[in-house]
Each structure stands twice: as structure tokens, then as C-alpha cells.
Amino acid sequence: LVFTPFAVCMLQRITSGPTNSTNLISLALIGTSLASAFHISRHSRHTLGASAATMSGDPHEWLHDVLGEEPLKWVGERNAACIAAVGDPKETDDYRRILSILDSKDKIPGINQIGDGMFYNFWRDEKHVQGIWRKTTLESYKSGKDVEWKTVLDLDALDPPTTDTASTWVWHGSTLLDEGDASTWDRALIKLSPGGSDADTTREFDLVEERFLAPEEGGFALPTAAKTSIRYRSRDEILVGTDFDGTGSSMT
């Protein structure tokens, strides 16, 4: 069984919380600097994954528990071996140069228009660690550095997740209610991941009042984190593809 350093670091990035420029640089530098892969002995694989392998036949299933104590310990050991072999990327000139670029305040914010109205952007910086979803007019955006942004959703201000050990929300995007020519562009499905894993939750958001719609008032909500595909079918219907039985064996 061979794990490349890239795969090992990717697992750590997922389990350690929100993606940031530091994690991305470490991932890139370690993944490209190491020519050989690290090998895990058959004995260690059997010891760590014995129960999972016995139940499912998949010797790697124990790694699916990305926030579990055993997988995190294993990842820490593998990353320590990577750094011991190639050095700490944070101590290199390349790291510092790339970090300065990613942290530059001169970044151009990308925008997406919703309907015929405002232009939206998701933004992260040292003040908004998890990020804010914000909007502006096209005229203000064209003005350059004095853009007047209005925050629509602040992820750092949300109550923390109650899933496992996750303490932060990570933005996984939005899906708009598109009703064709009759669209009022007043609803969106917001996907947030607890801790930054592949699984996410979904809540319906009112773009006019700029707030989540509670289930009690008819808002759609999938509060259990899962790998889910979700789209509006109509204003009152959504199409959901997910592992409904919770075993990971099917997608319906």
C-alpha cells in the first residue's frame, strides 16, 4: 500500500478545518518536492484498520472517519515523515513569496450577478477567516478600491457546528431559485460544511431579507452533514441526491 505525500496532506487539510493559503502552499510544496512515496507496512495497515476491513472488506475504511482520533494520529505521523524528508515548506523562500501573493490586499474580487440586480462575491481575509458573502452594485464595483460592499452572510458570526469536533463552517456555495422569465431571485440554497469535510449541510436563504428561512416557516433544510446534490425543481420542491440510508452504499 503506497500513499503519496500529496494524498496524505490532502487528508490533513480536510480534517484540520478551513482551507487557507498556508495549508494550500504546504500542500503544493510537499507534493511537488518529494520524489518518492512513503510506504505503510502490511502489519501497520492490518493493525489500524482491522475492524473496518473485517466488516466491509475495505482495509482503508477506517480513514473515512476524517475527524477520528486514529486517522488524525496516522495523518500527523505521515506528515511528520514528509517534513523530515523534505524540510518544512514554511521555511523556504518559495513559501514566503507565494504566501505574500495569496495574502495580498490587491486581489481582484470575482463577482457573479444574481438576476438583473446586485453582484455577489465570497471573500476571505484576516478579518473574515471563514468568509463573508457580500454584494455590491456594478457601478460601485467599477469604481476600484472604494467598492461599497454590503455583507449578506457572515460565516464567522454563525453558531458553530454541532457535528463531531468541527468548530467552524466552510462555504460550499449557493444554488439559486431560477424560475425563468418570472424569476424574482429571492431564494437560494446555501451549502455549508462543518469543519471543511466533503459532507455539507443545506439551508434555504432569503436573499431579500438576508436571513435563513427556518423549517417552521417553510424553509428547506438538510441539517445532517452528508455528500449531497441538491437543486430546486420549483419554488416549493427540491431534488435531493444523497445517501438516504446512511450506510454509504447508495446514492438516491
Coordinates of C-alpha atoms in Angstrom, one line a residue, residues 7 44-45 60 72 101 162 171 175 199 223 230 242 252:
A7 CA -2.7 12.3 -0.6
S44 CA 0.5 -1.4 10.5
R45 CA -2.3 -1.4 7.9
H60 CA -8.9 1.8 4.2
L72 CA -5.8 12.1 12.7
I101 CA 0.8 36.8 -3.1
T162 CA -22.6 20.5 16.5
W171 CA -18.5 27.8 2.4
T175 CA -27.9 27.3 -5.6
A199 CA -20.0 16.5 3.6
P223 CA -29.2 19.8 8.8
I230 CA -29.5 19.4 -4.3
T242 CA -27.8 11.7 -1.1
T252 CA -30.7 8.0 -4.4

